PDB file of C-alpha atoms and ligand atoms in Angstrom:
ATOM      1  CA  UNK A   1       0.002   0.013  -0.002  1.00 43.00           C
ATOM      2  CA  UNK A   2       1.310   3.407  -0.839  1.00 51.00           C
ATOM      3  CA  UNK A   3       2.405   5.719   1.962  1.00 74.00           C
ATOM      4  CA  UNK A   4       2.872   9.505   2.236  1.00 95.00           C
ATOM      5  CA  UNK A   5       6.332  10.592   1.211  1.00 98.00           C
ATOM      6  CA  UNK A   6       7.819  13.747   2.763  1.00 98.00           C
ATOM      7  CA  UNK A   7      10.787  15.490   1.237  1.00 98.00           C
ATOM      8  CA  UNK A   8      13.066  17.737   3.324  1.00 98.00           C
ATOM      9  CA  UNK A   9      16.477  19.272   3.254  1.00 98.00           C
ATOM     10  CA  UNK A  10      19.244  16.781   4.185  1.00 98.00           C
ATOM     11  CA  UNK A  11      21.094  16.964   7.457  1.00 98.00           C
ATOM     12  CA  UNK A  12      24.629  15.792   8.326  1.00 98.00           C
ATOM     13  CA  UNK A  13      23.100  12.990  10.420  1.00 98.00           C
ATOM     14  CA  UNK A  14      21.435  11.469   7.292  1.00 98.00           C
ATOM     15  CA  UNK A  15      24.793  10.160   6.124  1.00 98.00           C
ATOM     16  CA  UNK A  16      24.544   6.789   7.924  1.00 98.00           C
ATOM     17  CA  UNK A  17      21.094   5.939   6.465  1.00 98.00           C
ATOM     18  CA  UNK A  18      22.072   7.036   2.964  1.00 98.00           C
ATOM     19  CA  UNK A  19      25.322   5.063   3.141  1.00 98.00           C
ATOM     20  CA  UNK A  20      23.448   1.925   4.276  1.00 98.00           C
ATOM     21  CA  UNK A  21      21.013   2.228   1.361  1.00 98.00           C
ATOM     22  CA  UNK A  22      23.541   2.893  -1.378  1.00 98.00           C
ATOM     23  CA  UNK A  23      24.879  -0.613  -2.206  1.00 98.00           C
ATOM     24  CA  UNK A  24      21.494  -2.407  -1.987  1.00 98.00           C
ATOM     25  CA  UNK A  25      19.708   0.281  -3.976  1.00 98.00           C
ATOM     26  CA  UNK A  26      22.406   0.420  -6.684  1.00 97.00           C
ATOM     27  CA  UNK A  27      22.826  -3.384  -6.702  1.00 96.00           C
ATOM     28  CA  UNK A  28      26.609  -2.964  -6.694  1.00 95.00           C
ATOM     29  CA  UNK A  29      29.392  -1.475  -4.607  1.00 96.00           C
ATOM     30  CA  UNK A  30      28.901   2.293  -4.703  1.00 96.00           C
ATOM     31  CA  UNK A  31      28.952   3.516  -1.069  1.00 97.00           C
ATOM     32  CA  UNK A  32      32.659   4.405  -1.345  1.00 96.00           C
ATOM     33  CA  UNK A  33      31.799   7.387  -3.558  1.00 96.00           C
ATOM     34  CA  UNK A  34      29.745   8.946  -0.741  1.00 98.00           C
ATOM     35  CA  UNK A  35      32.080   9.772   2.146  1.00 98.00           C
ATOM     36  CA  UNK A  36      30.648  11.734   5.052  1.00 98.00           C
ATOM     37  CA  UNK A  37      32.015  15.016   3.725  1.00 98.00           C
ATOM     38  CA  UNK A  38      29.174  15.160   1.199  1.00 98.00           C
ATOM     39  CA  UNK A  39      26.545  15.370   3.969  1.00 98.00           C
ATOM     40  CA  UNK A  40      28.704  17.485   6.336  1.00 98.00           C
ATOM     41  CA  UNK A  41      29.462  20.111   3.707  1.00 98.00           C
ATOM     42  CA  UNK A  42      26.681  19.860   1.101  1.00 98.00           C
ATOM     43  CA  UNK A  43      23.589  18.976   3.158  1.00 98.00           C
ATOM     44  CA  UNK A  44      22.143  22.441   2.620  1.00 98.00           C
ATOM     45  CA  UNK A  45      21.672  21.707  -1.082  1.00 98.00           C
ATOM     46  CA  UNK A  46      20.876  17.963  -0.736  1.00 99.00           C
ATOM     47  CA  UNK A  47      17.474  16.376  -0.156  1.00 99.00           C
ATOM     48  CA  UNK A  48      16.027  13.393   1.623  1.00 98.00           C
ATOM     49  CA  UNK A  49      12.604  11.757   1.082  1.00 98.00           C
ATOM     50  CA  UNK A  50      11.054   9.591   3.809  1.00 98.00           C
ATOM     51  CA  UNK A  51       7.987   7.483   4.408  1.00 98.00           C
ATOM     52  CA  UNK A  52       6.863   5.257   7.286  1.00 96.00           C
ATOM     53  CA  UNK A  53       9.456   2.669   6.269  1.00 96.00           C
ATOM     54  CA  UNK A  54      12.300   5.155   6.551  1.00 97.00           C
ATOM     55  CA  UNK A  55      14.495   6.482   3.743  1.00 98.00           C
ATOM     56  CA  UNK A  56      12.566   6.595   0.442  1.00 98.00           C
ATOM     57  CA  UNK A  57      15.026   8.489  -1.702  1.00 98.00           C
ATOM     58  CA  UNK A  58      17.761  11.067  -1.620  1.00 99.00           C
ATOM     59  CA  UNK A  59      19.632  13.518  -3.809  1.00 99.00           C
ATOM     60  CA  UNK A  60      23.153  14.685  -2.945  1.00 98.00           C
ATOM     61  CA  UNK A  61      24.201  17.746  -4.925  1.00 98.00           C
ATOM     62  CA  UNK A  62      25.694  21.209  -4.608  1.00 98.00           C
ATOM     63  CA  UNK A  63      26.264  24.488  -6.374  1.00 98.00           C
ATOM     64  CA  UNK A  64      29.767  24.298  -7.815  1.00 98.00           C
ATOM     65  CA  UNK A  65      32.105  26.612  -5.858  1.00 98.00           C
ATOM     66  CA  UNK A  66      34.420  26.786  -8.894  1.00 98.00           C
ATOM     67  CA  UNK A  67      31.943  27.059 -11.754  1.00 98.00           C
ATOM     68  CA  UNK A  68      29.541  29.873 -10.764  1.00 98.00           C
ATOM     69  CA  UNK A  69      26.925  28.955 -13.415  1.00 98.00           C
ATOM     70  CA  UNK A  70      26.789  25.260 -12.531  1.00 98.00           C
ATOM     71  CA  UNK A  71      25.030  22.985 -10.042  1.00 98.00           C
ATOM     72  CA  UNK A  72      26.177  19.375  -9.789  1.00 98.00           C
ATOM     73  CA  UNK A  73      24.248  16.248  -8.750  1.00 98.00           C
ATOM     74  CA  UNK A  74      26.561  13.663  -7.256  1.00 98.00           C
ATOM     75  CA  UNK A  75      24.043  10.941  -6.420  1.00 98.00           C
ATOM     76  CA  UNK A  76      20.306  10.422  -6.658  1.00 98.00           C
ATOM     77  CA  UNK A  77      18.676   7.183  -5.466  1.00 98.00           C
ATOM     78  CA  UNK A  78      15.178   5.843  -4.898  1.00 98.00           C
ATOM     79  CA  UNK A  79      14.228   2.791  -2.822  1.00 98.00           C
ATOM     80  CA  UNK A  80      13.476  -0.083  -5.239  1.00 98.00           C
ATOM     81  CA  UNK A  81       9.795  -0.473  -4.257  1.00 98.00           C
ATOM     82  CA  UNK A  82       9.154   3.229  -5.056  1.00 98.00           C
ATOM     83  CA  UNK A  83      10.745   3.386  -8.479  1.00 98.00           C
ATOM     84  CA  UNK A  84       8.890   4.738 -11.465  1.00 98.00           C
ATOM     85  CA  UNK A  85       6.565   6.753  -9.272  1.00 98.00           C
ATOM     86  CA  UNK A  86       8.190  10.113 -10.102  1.00 98.00           C
ATOM     87  CA  UNK A  87      10.155  10.400  -6.855  1.00 98.00           C
ATOM     88  CA  UNK A  88      13.557  11.026  -8.423  1.00 98.00           C
ATOM     89  CA  UNK A  89      11.997  13.447 -10.896  1.00 98.00           C
ATOM     90  CA  UNK A  90      10.478  15.346  -7.939  1.00 98.00           C
ATOM     91  CA  UNK A  91      13.764  15.429  -6.029  1.00 98.00           C
ATOM     92  CA  UNK A  92      15.552  16.750  -9.129  1.00 98.00           C
ATOM     93  CA  UNK A  93      12.836  19.320  -9.697  1.00 98.00           C
ATOM     94  CA  UNK A  94      13.198  20.690  -6.217  1.00 98.00           C
ATOM     95  CA  UNK A  95      16.996  20.742  -6.522  1.00 98.00           C
ATOM     96  CA  UNK A  96      16.860  22.516  -9.913  1.00 98.00           C
ATOM     97  CA  UNK A  97      14.266  25.067  -8.782  1.00 98.00           C
ATOM     98  CA  UNK A  98      16.585  25.997  -5.875  1.00 98.00           C
ATOM     99  CA  UNK A  99      19.617  26.093  -8.197  1.00 98.00           C
ATOM    100  CA  UNK A 100      17.791  28.425 -10.634  1.00 98.00           C
ATOM    101  CA  UNK A 101      16.774  30.678  -7.743  1.00 98.00           C
ATOM    102  CA  UNK A 102      20.457  30.791  -6.742  1.00 98.00           C
ATOM    103  CA  UNK A 103      21.304  32.015 -10.238  1.00 98.00           C
ATOM    104  CA  UNK A 104      22.675  28.741 -11.652  1.00 98.00           C
ATOM    105  CA  UNK A 105      22.063  28.212 -15.379  1.00 98.00           C
ATOM    106  CA  UNK A 106      23.482  24.755 -15.864  1.00 98.00           C
ATOM    107  CA  UNK A 107      23.214  21.370 -14.158  1.00 98.00           C
ATOM    108  CA  UNK A 108      25.653  18.530 -14.579  1.00 98.00           C
ATOM    109  CA  UNK A 109      26.016  14.916 -13.448  1.00 98.00           C
ATOM    110  CA  UNK A 110      27.955  11.838 -14.526  1.00 98.00           C
ATOM    111  CA  UNK A 111      27.251   8.101 -14.344  1.00 98.00           C
ATOM    112  CA  UNK A 112      28.809   4.815 -15.252  1.00 96.00           C
ATOM    113  CA  UNK A 113      27.960   3.511 -18.751  1.00 97.00           C
ATOM    114  CA  UNK A 114      26.512   0.336 -17.178  1.00 95.00           C
ATOM    115  CA  UNK A 115      23.819   2.413 -15.462  1.00 96.00           C
ATOM    116  CA  UNK A 116      21.227   2.390 -18.273  1.00 97.00           C
ATOM    117  CA  UNK A 117      18.418   3.388 -15.861  1.00 97.00           C
ATOM    118  CA  UNK A 118      20.331   6.533 -14.874  1.00 98.00           C
ATOM    119  CA  UNK A 119      20.974   7.399 -18.533  1.00 98.00           C
ATOM    120  CA  UNK A 120      17.293   6.910 -19.382  1.00 98.00           C
ATOM    121  CA  UNK A 121      16.224   8.923 -16.318  1.00 98.00           C
ATOM    122  CA  UNK A 122      18.501  11.896 -17.045  1.00 98.00           C
ATOM    123  CA  UNK A 123      17.480  11.844 -20.727  1.00 98.00           C
ATOM    124  CA  UNK A 124      13.847  11.983 -19.650  1.00 98.00           C
ATOM    125  CA  UNK A 125      14.585  15.110 -17.622  1.00 98.00           C
ATOM    126  CA  UNK A 126      16.008  16.778 -20.735  1.00 98.00           C
ATOM    127  CA  UNK A 127      19.735  16.370 -20.022  1.00 98.00           C
ATOM    128  CA  UNK A 128      22.004  16.160 -23.050  1.00 98.00           C
ATOM    129  CA  UNK A 129      23.865  12.833 -22.798  1.00 98.00           C
ATOM    130  CA  UNK A 130      27.382  12.265 -24.088  1.00 98.00           C
ATOM    131  CA  UNK A 131      29.745   9.330 -23.735  1.00 97.00           C
ATOM    132  CA  UNK A 132      31.034   6.920 -22.833  1.00 98.00           C
ATOM    133  CA  UNK A 133      34.045   9.155 -22.238  1.00 98.00           C
ATOM    134  CA  UNK A 134      37.015   6.747 -21.868  1.00 98.00           C
ATOM    135  CA  UNK A 135      39.036   7.261 -18.646  1.00 98.00           C
ATOM    136  CA  UNK A 136      36.894  10.257 -17.588  1.00 98.00           C
ATOM    137  CA  UNK A 137      37.354   9.460 -13.862  1.00 97.00           C
ATOM    138  CA  UNK A 138      40.769   7.801 -14.248  1.00 97.00           C
ATOM    139  CA  UNK A 139      42.143   4.635 -15.834  1.00 98.00           C
ATOM    140  CA  UNK A 140      39.286   2.260 -16.733  1.00 96.00           C
ATOM    141  CA  UNK A 141      36.653   4.612 -15.234  1.00 97.00           C
ATOM    142  CA  UNK A 142      34.611   5.532 -18.298  1.00 98.00           C
ATOM    143  CA  UNK A 143      31.634   7.824 -17.721  1.00 98.00           C
ATOM    144  CA  UNK A 144      28.505   9.170 -19.316  1.00 98.00           C
ATOM    145  CA  UNK A 145      28.165  12.966 -18.921  1.00 98.00           C
ATOM    146  CA  UNK A 146      24.807  14.717 -18.428  1.00 98.00           C
ATOM    147  CA  UNK A 147      24.356  18.415 -19.074  1.00 98.00           C
ATOM    148  CA  UNK A 148      21.189  20.545 -18.723  1.00 98.00           C
ATOM    149  CA  UNK A 149      20.595  24.197 -19.483  1.00 98.00           C
ATOM    150  CA  UNK A 150      18.334  25.642 -16.824  1.00 97.00           C
TER     151      UNK A 150
HETATM  152  C1  COA B 201      17.641   6.153 -11.615  1.00 69.23           C
HETATM  153  C2  COA B 201      16.635   6.282 -10.491  1.00 69.23           C
HETATM  154  C3  COA B 201      17.142   7.332  -9.503  1.00 69.23           C
HETATM  155  C4  COA B 201      15.273   6.747 -11.082  1.00 69.23           C
HETATM  156  O1  COA B 201      14.401   7.000  -9.984  1.00 69.23           O
HETATM  157  P1  COA B 201      12.820   6.906 -10.145  1.00 69.23           P
HETATM  158  O2  COA B 201      12.192   7.607  -8.979  1.00 69.23           O
HETATM  159  O3  COA B 201      12.402   5.500 -10.411  1.00 69.23           O
HETATM  160  O4  COA B 201      12.568   7.766 -11.480  1.00 69.23           O
HETATM  161  P2  COA B 201      11.193   8.510 -11.853  1.00 69.23           P
HETATM  162  O5  COA B 201      10.042   7.665 -11.430  1.00 69.23           O
HETATM  163  O6  COA B 201      11.246   9.918 -11.382  1.00 69.23           O
HETATM  164  O7  COA B 201      11.348   8.457 -13.451  1.00 69.23           O
HETATM  165  C5  COA B 201      11.203   9.550 -14.307  1.00 69.23           C
HETATM  166  C6  COA B 201      11.395   9.092 -15.744  1.00 69.23           C
HETATM  167  O8  COA B 201      12.732   8.649 -15.899  1.00 69.23           O
HETATM  168  C7  COA B 201      12.752   7.533 -16.823  1.00 69.23           C
HETATM  169  N1  COA B 201      13.203   6.339 -16.133  1.00 69.23           N
HETATM  170  C8  COA B 201      13.378   6.202 -14.797  1.00 69.23           C
HETATM  171  N2  COA B 201      13.854   4.960 -14.538  1.00 69.23           N
HETATM  172  C9  COA B 201      13.947   4.315 -15.697  1.00 69.23           C
HETATM  173  C10 COA B 201      14.363   3.025 -16.047  1.00 69.23           C
HETATM  174  N3  COA B 201      14.793   2.100 -15.156  1.00 69.23           N
HETATM  175  N4  COA B 201      14.367   2.660 -17.371  1.00 69.23           N
HETATM  176  C11 COA B 201      13.970   3.535 -18.283  1.00 69.23           C
HETATM  177  N5  COA B 201      13.568   4.809 -18.013  1.00 69.23           N
HETATM  178  C12 COA B 201      13.575   5.179 -16.738  1.00 69.23           C
HETATM  179  C13 COA B 201      11.322   7.389 -17.305  1.00 69.23           C
HETATM  180  O9  COA B 201      11.132   8.181 -18.475  1.00 69.23           O
HETATM  181  C14 COA B 201      10.533   7.940 -16.119  1.00 69.23           C
HETATM  182  O10 COA B 201       9.248   8.403 -16.496  1.00 69.23           O
HETATM  183  P3  COA B 201       8.020   7.320 -16.583  1.00 69.23           P
HETATM  184  O11 COA B 201       8.073   6.445 -15.389  1.00 69.23           O
HETATM  185  O12 COA B 201       6.804   8.222 -16.627  1.00 69.23           O
HETATM  186  O13 COA B 201       8.264   6.538 -17.877  1.00 69.23           O
HETATM  187  C15 COA B 201      16.367   4.922  -9.768  1.00 69.23           C
HETATM  188  O14 COA B 201      16.187   3.931 -10.773  1.00 69.23           O
HETATM  189  C16 COA B 201      17.496   4.506  -8.841  1.00 69.23           C
HETATM  190  O15 COA B 201      17.520   4.849  -7.663  1.00 69.23           O
HETATM  191  N6  COA B 201      18.471   3.659  -9.349  1.00 69.23           N
HETATM  192  C17 COA B 201      19.601   3.214  -8.574  1.00 69.23           C
HETATM  193  C18 COA B 201      20.505   4.334  -8.219  1.00 69.23           C
HETATM  194  C19 COA B 201      21.056   5.038  -9.458  1.00 69.23           C
HETATM  195  O16 COA B 201      21.479   4.415 -10.398  1.00 69.23           O
HETATM  196  N7  COA B 201      21.011   6.420  -9.442  1.00 69.23           N
HETATM  197  C20 COA B 201      21.400   7.262 -10.576  1.00 69.23           C
HETATM  198  C21 COA B 201      22.891   7.455 -10.689  1.00 69.23           C
HETATM  199  S1  COA B 201      23.529   8.573  -9.436  1.00 69.23           S
END
């Protein structure tokens, strides 16, 4: 049965729950790309969705300190039983609305070429998709790159 989902700004203390969800939700080892610093230093621009069962989804992102026009989404994830209900689209929408209000005109993200769901999802949001870019994140770490004009 469906349950009310509440979205709120992330807090540093959300790191443990997000970390615990990462590998099972991705279906592979991914938690190592989300050290605590992301919640300690970027919680103000990150989002958490919850229902009665606990963590329902999350988005970890930030306004680039080095590229003043750009916001960057590092990770977005939705609990498997809630997929294809528009939750990730909603999290992204809220993140991008805030980014626009902060004067950002571009959003970027990257993913692994094996992540076909992520590619389809970002394409559905209107992101331009390029790649695979060989060695983008280092030797053997090819990446797909997503770019959206806000
Ligand atoms: C990718 C992910 C975040 C999408 O979350 P979601 O809440 O299911 O996505 P939404 O329901 O908002 O989907 C919006 C649109 O994206 C597209 N889409 C989403 N998942 C898709 C999939 N598995 N295959 C094809 N298209 C997909 C569809 O066009 C969808 O619209 P529709 O359902 O009306 O057809 C989710 O599958 C997930 O958590 N995957 C594991 C973690 C991950 O890979 N994250 C992304 C990389 S950081």
